[in-house]
Structures are given as structure tokens and as C-alpha cells.
Backbone as XML, in Angstrom:
<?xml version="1.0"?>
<chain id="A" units="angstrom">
  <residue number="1" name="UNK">
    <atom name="N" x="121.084" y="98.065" z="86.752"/>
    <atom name="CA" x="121.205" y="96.647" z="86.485"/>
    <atom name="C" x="119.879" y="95.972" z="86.826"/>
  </residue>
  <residue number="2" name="UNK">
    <atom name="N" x="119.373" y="95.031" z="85.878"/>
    <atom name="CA" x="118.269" y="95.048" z="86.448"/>
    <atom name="C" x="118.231" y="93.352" z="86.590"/>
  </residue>
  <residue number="3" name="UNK">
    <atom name="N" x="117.251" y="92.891" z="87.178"/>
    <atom name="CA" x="117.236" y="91.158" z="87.898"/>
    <atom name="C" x="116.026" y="91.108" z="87.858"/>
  </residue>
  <residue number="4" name="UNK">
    <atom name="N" x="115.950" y="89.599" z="87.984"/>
    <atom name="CA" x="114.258" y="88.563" z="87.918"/>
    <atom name="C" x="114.001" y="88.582" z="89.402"/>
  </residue>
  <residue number="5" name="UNK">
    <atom name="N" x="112.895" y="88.819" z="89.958"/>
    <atom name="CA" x="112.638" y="89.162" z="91.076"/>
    <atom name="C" x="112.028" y="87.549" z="91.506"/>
  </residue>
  <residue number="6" name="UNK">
    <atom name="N" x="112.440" y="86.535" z="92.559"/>
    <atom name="CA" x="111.947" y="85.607" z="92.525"/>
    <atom name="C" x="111.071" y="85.172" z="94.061"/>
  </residue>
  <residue number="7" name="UNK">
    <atom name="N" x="110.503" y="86.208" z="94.652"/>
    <atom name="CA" x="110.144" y="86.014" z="95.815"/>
    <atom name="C" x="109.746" y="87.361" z="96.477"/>
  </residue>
  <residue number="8" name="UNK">
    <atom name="N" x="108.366" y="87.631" z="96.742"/>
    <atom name="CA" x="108.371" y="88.680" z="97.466"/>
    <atom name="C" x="107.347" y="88.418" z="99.063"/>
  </residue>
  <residue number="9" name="UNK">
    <atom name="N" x="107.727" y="88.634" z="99.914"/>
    <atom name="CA" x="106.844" y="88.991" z="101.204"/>
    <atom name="C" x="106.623" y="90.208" z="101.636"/>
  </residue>
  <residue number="10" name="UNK">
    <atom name="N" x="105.948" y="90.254" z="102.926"/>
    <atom name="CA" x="105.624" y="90.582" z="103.609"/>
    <atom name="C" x="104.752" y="91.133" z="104.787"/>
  </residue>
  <residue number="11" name="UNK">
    <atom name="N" x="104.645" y="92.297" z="105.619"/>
    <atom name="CA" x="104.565" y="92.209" z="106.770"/>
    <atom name="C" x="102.951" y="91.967" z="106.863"/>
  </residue>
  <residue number="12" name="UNK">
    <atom name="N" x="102.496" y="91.699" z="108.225"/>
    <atom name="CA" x="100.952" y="91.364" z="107.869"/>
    <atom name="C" x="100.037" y="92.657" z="107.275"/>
  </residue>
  <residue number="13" name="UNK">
    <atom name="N" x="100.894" y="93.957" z="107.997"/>
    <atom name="CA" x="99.805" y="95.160" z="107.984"/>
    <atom name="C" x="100.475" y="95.891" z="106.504"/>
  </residue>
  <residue number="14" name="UNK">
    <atom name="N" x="101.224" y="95.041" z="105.535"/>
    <atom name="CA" x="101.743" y="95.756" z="104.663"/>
    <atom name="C" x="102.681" y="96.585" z="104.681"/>
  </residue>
  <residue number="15" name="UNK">
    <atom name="N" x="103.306" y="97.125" z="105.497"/>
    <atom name="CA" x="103.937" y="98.414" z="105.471"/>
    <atom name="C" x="105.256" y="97.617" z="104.737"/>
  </residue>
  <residue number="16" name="UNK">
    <atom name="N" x="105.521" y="96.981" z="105.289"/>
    <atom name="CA" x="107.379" y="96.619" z="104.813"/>
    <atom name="C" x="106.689" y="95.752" z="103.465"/>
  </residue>
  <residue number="17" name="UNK">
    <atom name="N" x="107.461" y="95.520" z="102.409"/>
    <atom name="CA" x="107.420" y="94.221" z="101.418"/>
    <atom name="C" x="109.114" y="94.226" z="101.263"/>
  </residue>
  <residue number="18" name="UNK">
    <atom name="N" x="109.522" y="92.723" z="101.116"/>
    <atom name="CA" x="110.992" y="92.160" z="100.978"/>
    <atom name="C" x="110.632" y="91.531" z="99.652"/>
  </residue>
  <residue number="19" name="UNK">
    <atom name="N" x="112.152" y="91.584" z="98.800"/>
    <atom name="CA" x="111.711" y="91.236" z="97.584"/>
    <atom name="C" x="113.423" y="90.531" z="96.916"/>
  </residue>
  <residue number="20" name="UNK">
    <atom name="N" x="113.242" y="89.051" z="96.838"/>
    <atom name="CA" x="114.696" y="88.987" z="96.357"/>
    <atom name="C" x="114.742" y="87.927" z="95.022"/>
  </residue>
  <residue number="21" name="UNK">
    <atom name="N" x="116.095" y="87.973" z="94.556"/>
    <atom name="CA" x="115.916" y="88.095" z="93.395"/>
    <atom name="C" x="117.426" y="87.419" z="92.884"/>
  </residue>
  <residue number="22" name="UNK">
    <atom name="N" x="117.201" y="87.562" z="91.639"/>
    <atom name="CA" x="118.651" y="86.122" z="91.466"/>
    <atom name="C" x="119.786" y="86.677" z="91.261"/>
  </residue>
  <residue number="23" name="UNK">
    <atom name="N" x="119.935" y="87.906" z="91.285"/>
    <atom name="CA" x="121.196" y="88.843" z="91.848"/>
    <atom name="C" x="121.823" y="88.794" z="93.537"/>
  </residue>
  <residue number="24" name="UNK">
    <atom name="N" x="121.368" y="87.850" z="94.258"/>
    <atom name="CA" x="121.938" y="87.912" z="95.150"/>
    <atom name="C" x="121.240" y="88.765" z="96.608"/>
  </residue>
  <residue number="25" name="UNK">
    <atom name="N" x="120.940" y="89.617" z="96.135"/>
    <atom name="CA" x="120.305" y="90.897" z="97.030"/>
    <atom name="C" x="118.948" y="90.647" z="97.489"/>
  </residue>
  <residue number="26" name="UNK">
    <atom name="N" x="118.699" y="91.130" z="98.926"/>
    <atom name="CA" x="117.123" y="91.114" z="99.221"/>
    <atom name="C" x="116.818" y="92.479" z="99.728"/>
  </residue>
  <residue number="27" name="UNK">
    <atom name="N" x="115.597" y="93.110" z="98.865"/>
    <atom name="CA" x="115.435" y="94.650" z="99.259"/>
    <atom name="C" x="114.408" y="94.343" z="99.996"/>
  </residue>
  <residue number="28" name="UNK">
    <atom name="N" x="114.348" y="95.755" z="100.624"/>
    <atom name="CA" x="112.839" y="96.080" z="101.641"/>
    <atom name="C" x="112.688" y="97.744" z="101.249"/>
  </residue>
  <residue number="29" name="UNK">
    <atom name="N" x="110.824" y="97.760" z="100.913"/>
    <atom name="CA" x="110.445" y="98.475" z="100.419"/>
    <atom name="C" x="108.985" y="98.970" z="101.618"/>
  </residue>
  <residue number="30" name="UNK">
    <atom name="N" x="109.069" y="100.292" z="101.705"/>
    <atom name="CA" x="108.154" y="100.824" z="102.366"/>
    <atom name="C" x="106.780" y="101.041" z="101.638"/>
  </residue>
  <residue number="31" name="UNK">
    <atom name="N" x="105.794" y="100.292" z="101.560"/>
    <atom name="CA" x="104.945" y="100.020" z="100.862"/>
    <atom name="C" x="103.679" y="101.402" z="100.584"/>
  </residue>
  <residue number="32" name="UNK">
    <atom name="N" x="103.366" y="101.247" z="101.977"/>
    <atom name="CA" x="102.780" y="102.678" z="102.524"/>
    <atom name="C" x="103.021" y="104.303" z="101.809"/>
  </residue>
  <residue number="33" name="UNK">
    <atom name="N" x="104.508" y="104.205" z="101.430"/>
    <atom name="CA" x="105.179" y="105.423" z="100.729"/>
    <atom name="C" x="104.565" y="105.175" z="99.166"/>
  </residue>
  <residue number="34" name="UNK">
    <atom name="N" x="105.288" y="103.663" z="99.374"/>
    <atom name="CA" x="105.464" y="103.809" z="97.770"/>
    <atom name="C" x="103.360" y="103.677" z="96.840"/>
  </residue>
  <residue number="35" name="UNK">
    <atom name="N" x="102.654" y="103.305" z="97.110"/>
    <atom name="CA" x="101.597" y="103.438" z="96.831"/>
    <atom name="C" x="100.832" y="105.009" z="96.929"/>
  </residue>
  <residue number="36" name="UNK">
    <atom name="N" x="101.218" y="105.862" z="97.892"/>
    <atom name="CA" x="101.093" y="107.166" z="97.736"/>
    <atom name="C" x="101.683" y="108.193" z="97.227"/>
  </residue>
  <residue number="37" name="UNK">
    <atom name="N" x="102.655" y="107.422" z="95.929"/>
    <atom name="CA" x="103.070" y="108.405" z="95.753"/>
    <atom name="C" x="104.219" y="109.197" z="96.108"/>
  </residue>
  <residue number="38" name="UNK">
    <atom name="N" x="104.857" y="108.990" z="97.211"/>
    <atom name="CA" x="105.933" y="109.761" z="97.610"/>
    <atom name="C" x="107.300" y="109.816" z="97.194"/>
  </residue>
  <residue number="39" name="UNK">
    <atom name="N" x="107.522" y="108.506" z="95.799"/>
    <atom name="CA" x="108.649" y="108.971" z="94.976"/>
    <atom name="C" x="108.096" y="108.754" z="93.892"/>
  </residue>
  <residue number="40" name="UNK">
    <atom name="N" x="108.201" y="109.683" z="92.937"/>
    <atom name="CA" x="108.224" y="109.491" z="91.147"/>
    <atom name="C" x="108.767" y="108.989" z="90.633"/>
  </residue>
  <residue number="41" name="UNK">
    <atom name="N" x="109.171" y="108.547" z="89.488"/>
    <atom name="CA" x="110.129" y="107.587" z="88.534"/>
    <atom name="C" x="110.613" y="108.959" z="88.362"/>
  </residue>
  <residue number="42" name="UNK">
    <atom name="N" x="111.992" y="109.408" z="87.882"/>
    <atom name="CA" x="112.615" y="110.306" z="87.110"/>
    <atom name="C" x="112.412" y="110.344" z="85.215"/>
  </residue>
  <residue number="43" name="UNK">
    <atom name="N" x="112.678" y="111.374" z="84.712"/>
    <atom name="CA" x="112.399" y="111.580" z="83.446"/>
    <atom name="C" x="113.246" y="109.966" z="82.669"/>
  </residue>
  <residue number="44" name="UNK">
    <atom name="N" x="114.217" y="110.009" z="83.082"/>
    <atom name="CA" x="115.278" y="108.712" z="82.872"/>
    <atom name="C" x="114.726" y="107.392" z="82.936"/>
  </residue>
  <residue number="45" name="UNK">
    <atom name="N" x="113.799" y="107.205" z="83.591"/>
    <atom name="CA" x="113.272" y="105.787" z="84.649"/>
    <atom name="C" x="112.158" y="105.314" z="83.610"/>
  </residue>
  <residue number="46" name="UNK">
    <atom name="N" x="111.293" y="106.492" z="82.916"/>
    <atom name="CA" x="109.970" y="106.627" z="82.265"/>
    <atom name="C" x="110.606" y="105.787" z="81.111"/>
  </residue>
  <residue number="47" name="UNK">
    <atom name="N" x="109.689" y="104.935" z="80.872"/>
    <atom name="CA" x="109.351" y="104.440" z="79.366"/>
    <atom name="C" x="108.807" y="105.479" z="78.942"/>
  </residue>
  <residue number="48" name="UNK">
    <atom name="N" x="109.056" y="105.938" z="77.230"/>
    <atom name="CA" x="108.279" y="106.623" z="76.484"/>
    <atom name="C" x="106.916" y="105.841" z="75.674"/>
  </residue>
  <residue number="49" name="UNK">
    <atom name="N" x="106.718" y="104.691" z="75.823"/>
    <atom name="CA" x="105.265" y="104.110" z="75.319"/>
    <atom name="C" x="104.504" y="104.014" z="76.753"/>
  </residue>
  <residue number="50" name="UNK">
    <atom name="N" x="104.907" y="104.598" z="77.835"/>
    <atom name="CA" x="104.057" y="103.738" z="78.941"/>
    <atom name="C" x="103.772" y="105.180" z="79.593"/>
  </residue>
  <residue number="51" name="UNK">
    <atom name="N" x="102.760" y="106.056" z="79.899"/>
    <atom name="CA" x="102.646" y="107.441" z="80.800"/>
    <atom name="C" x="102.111" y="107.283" z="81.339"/>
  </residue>
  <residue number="52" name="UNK">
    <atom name="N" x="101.293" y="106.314" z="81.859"/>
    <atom name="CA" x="100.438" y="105.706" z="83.028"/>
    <atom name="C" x="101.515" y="105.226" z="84.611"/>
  </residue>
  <residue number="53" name="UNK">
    <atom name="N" x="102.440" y="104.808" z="84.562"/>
    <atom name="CA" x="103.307" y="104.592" z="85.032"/>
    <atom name="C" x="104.286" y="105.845" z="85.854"/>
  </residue>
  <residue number="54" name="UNK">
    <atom name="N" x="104.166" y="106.234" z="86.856"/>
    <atom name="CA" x="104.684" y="107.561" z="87.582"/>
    <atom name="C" x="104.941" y="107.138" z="88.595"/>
  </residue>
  <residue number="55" name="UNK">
    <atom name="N" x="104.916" y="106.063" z="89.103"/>
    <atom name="CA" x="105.196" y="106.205" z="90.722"/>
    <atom name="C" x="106.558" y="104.870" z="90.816"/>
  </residue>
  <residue number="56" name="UNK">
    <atom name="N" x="107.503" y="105.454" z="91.675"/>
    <atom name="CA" x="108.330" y="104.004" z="92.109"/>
    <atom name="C" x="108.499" y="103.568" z="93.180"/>
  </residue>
  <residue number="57" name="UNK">
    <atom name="N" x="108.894" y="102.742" z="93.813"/>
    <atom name="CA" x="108.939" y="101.927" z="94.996"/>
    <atom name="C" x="110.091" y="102.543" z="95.662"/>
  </residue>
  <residue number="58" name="UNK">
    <atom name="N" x="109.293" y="102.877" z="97.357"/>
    <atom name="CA" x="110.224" y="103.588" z="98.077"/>
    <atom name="C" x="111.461" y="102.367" z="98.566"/>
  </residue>
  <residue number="59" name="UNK">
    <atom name="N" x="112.451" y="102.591" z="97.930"/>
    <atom name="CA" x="113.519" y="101.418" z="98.525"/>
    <atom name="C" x="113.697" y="102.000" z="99.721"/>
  </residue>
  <residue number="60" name="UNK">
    <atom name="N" x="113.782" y="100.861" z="100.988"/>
    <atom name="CA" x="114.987" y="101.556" z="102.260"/>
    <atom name="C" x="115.940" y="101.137" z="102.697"/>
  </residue>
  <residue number="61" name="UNK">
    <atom name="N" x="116.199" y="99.830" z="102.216"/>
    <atom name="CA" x="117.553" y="99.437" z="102.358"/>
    <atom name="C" x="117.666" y="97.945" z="101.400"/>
  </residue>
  <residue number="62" name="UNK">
    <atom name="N" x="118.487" y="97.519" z="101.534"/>
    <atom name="CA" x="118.884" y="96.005" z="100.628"/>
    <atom name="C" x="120.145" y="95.173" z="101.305"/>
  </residue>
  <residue number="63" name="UNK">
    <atom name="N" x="120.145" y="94.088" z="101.161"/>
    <atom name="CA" x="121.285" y="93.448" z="102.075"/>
    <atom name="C" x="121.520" y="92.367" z="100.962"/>
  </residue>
  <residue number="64" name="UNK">
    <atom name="N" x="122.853" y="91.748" z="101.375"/>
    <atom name="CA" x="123.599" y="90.379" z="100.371"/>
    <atom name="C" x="122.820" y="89.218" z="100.957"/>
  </residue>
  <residue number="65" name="UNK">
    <atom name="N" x="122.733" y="88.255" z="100.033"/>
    <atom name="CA" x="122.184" y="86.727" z="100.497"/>
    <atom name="C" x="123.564" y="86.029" z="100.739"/>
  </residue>
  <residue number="66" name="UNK">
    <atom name="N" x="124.580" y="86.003" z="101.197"/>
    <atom name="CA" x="125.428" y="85.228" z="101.465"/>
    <atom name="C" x="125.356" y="83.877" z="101.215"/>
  </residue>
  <residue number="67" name="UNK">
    <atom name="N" x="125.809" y="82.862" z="100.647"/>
    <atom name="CA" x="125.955" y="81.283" z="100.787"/>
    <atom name="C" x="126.644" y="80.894" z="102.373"/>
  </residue>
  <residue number="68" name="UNK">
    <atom name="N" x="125.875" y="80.115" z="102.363"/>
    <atom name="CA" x="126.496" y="80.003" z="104.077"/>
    <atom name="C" x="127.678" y="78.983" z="103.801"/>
  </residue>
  <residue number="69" name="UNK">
    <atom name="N" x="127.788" y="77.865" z="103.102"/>
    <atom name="CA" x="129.311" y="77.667" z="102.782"/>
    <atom name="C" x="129.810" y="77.838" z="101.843"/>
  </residue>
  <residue number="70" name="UNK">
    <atom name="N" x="131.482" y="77.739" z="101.669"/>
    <atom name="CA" x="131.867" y="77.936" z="100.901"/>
    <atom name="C" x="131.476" y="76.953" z="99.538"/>
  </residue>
  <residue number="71" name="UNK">
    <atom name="N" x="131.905" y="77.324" z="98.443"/>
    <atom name="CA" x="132.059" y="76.557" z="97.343"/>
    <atom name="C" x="133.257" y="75.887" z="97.152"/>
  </residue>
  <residue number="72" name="UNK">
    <atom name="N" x="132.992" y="74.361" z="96.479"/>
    <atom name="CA" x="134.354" y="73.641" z="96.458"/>
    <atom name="C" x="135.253" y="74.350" z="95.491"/>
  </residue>
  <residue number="73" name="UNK">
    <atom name="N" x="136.572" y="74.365" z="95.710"/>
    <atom name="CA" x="137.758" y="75.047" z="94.995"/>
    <atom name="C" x="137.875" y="76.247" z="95.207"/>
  </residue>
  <residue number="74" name="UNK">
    <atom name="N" x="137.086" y="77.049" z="96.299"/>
    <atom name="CA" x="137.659" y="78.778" z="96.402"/>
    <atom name="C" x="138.176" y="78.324" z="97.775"/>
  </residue>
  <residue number="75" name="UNK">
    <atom name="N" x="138.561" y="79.471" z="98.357"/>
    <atom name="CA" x="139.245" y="79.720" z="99.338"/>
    <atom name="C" x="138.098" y="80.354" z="100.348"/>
  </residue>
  <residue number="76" name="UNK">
    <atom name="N" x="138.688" y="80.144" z="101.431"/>
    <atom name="CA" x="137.548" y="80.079" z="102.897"/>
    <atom name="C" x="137.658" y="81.754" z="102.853"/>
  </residue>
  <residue number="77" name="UNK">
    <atom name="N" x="137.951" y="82.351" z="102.916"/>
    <atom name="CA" x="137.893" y="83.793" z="102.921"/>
    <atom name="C" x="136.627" y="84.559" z="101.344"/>
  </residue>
  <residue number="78" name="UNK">
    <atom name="N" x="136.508" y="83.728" z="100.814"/>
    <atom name="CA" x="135.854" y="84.263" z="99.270"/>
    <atom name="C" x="134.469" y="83.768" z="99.832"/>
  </residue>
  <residue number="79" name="UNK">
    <atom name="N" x="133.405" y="84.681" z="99.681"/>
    <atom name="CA" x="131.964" y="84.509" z="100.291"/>
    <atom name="C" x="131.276" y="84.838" z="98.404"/>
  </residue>
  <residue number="80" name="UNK">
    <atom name="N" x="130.656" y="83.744" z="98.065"/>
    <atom name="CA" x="129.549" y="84.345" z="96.893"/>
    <atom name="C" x="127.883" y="84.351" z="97.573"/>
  </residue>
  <residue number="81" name="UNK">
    <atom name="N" x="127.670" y="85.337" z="96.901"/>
    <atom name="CA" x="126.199" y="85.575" z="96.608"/>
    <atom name="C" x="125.480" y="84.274" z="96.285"/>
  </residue>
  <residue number="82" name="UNK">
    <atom name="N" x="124.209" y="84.667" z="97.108"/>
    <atom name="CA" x="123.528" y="82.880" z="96.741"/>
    <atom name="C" x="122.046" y="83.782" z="96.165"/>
  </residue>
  <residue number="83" name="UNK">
    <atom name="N" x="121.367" y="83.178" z="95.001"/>
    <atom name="CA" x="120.231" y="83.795" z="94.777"/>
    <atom name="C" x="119.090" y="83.617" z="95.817"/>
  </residue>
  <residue number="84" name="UNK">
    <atom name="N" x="118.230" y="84.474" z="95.764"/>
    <atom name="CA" x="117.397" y="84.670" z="96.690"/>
    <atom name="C" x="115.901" y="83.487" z="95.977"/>
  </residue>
  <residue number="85" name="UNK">
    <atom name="N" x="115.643" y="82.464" z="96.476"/>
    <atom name="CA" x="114.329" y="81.973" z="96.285"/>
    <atom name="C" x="112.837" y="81.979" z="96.944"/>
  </residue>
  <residue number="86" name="UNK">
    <atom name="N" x="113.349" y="81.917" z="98.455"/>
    <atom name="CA" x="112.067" y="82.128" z="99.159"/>
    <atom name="C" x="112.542" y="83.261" z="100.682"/>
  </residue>
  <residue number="87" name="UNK">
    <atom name="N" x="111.509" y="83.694" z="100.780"/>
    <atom name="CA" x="111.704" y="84.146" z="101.976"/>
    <atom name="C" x="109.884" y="84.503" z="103.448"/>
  </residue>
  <residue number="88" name="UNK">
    <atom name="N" x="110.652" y="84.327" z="104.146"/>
    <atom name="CA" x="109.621" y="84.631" z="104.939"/>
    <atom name="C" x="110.204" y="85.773" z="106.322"/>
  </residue>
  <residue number="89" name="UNK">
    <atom name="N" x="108.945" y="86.342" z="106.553"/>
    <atom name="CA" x="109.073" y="87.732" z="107.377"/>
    <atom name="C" x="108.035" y="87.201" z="108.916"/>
  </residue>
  <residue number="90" name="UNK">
    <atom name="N" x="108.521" y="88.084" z="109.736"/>
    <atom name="CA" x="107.406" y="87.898" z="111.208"/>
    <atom name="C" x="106.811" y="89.169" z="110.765"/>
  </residue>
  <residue number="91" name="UNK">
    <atom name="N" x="105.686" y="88.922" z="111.684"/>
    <atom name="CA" x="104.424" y="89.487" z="111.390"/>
    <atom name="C" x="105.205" y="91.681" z="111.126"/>
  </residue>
  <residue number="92" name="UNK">
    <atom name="N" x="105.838" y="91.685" z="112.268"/>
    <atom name="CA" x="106.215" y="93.184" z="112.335"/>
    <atom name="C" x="107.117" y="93.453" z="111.947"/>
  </residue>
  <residue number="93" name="UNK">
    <atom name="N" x="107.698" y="92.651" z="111.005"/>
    <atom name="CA" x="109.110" y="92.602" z="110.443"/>
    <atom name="C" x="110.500" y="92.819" z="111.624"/>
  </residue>
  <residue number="94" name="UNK">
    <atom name="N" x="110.063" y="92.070" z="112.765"/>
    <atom name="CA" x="111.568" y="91.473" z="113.268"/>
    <atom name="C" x="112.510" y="90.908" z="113.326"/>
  </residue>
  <residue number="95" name="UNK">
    <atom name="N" x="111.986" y="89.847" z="112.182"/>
    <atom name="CA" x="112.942" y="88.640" z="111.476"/>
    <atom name="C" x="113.011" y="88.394" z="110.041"/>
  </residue>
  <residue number="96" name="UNK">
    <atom name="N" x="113.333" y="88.156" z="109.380"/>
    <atom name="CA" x="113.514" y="87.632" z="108.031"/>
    <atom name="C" x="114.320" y="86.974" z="107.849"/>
  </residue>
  <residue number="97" name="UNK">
    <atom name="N" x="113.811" y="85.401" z="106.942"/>
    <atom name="CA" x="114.279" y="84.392" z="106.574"/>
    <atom name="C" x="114.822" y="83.965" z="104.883"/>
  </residue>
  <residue number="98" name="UNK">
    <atom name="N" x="115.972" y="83.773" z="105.109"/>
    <atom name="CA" x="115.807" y="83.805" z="103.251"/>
    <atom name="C" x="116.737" y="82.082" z="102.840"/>
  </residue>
</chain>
């Protein structure tokens, strides 16, 4: 499934980048990995006009953007996804703000 990515940070020394997007979700990507190389795109992943293109972004985890209140007319138990617009990180990635 794929989404508009509307915000990316991160850490000062690079290693982490956070990246969220109007699906709701904010990933964190090991930067360090993913620039060397250490995962490939799969045969599946490859565009066939593009062979320059081999390397993908080491994902390591992803979390929900929650709306912190509810929406009028649902019920207090029903939590939606809020898109991700900005975010900010501490320097060593101890915090993140979205």
C-alpha cells in the first residue's frame, strides 16, 4: 500500500530518519544500513525501466499517529488515525514529536 510521505526527520548524527505520512503511520528507518546497502529491493520491488535503483530503506519499526480526541459522532472507545504532518526528534532519538 503505498502513501504520500509528508514529513521526514531526524537524528543529528543521521543514524535514525522518522518519516510520516497521510496513512496514519510514522516509520523509523536506520539510515546508516540503509545507504550501505544492507537490504536490496527484491525482484518484485524493481521497476523494470529503472536498474539504477537496488537498494531499500532499512525499516525498524513504525507506530500509529493516534488522534488524541475523539471525533464528533463515534463512540469513546473508536480511536482513528490522524495523518502525520510534522514531526520533530531529540538529538539521539529519545523523543519524538508528531
Amino acid at each position: 500500500m503505498s502513501t504520500s510521505v509528508n514529513t521526514v526527520c531526524a537524528t543529528s548524527d543521521m543514524r535514525w530518519v522518522f518519516t510520516g505520512g497521510s496513512d496514519g503511520y510514522i516509520r523509523k528507518f536506520n539510515w546508516v544500513d540503509a545507504v550501505n546497502n544492507k537490504l536490496a529491493l527484491t525482484v518484485a520491488q524493481r521497476h523494470p525501466f529503472v536498474d539504477s535503483v537496488t537498494k531499500a530503506g532499512v525499516l525498524m519499526t513504525y507506530w500509529e499517529n493516534w488522534d488524541a480526541k475523539p471525533r464528533q459522532g463515534s463512540s469513546q472507545d473508536s480511536q482513528v488515525l490522524s495523518p502525520v504532518y510534522s514531526l520533530a526528534a531529540h538529538s539521539q532519538a529519545l523523543w519524538l514529536l508528531s
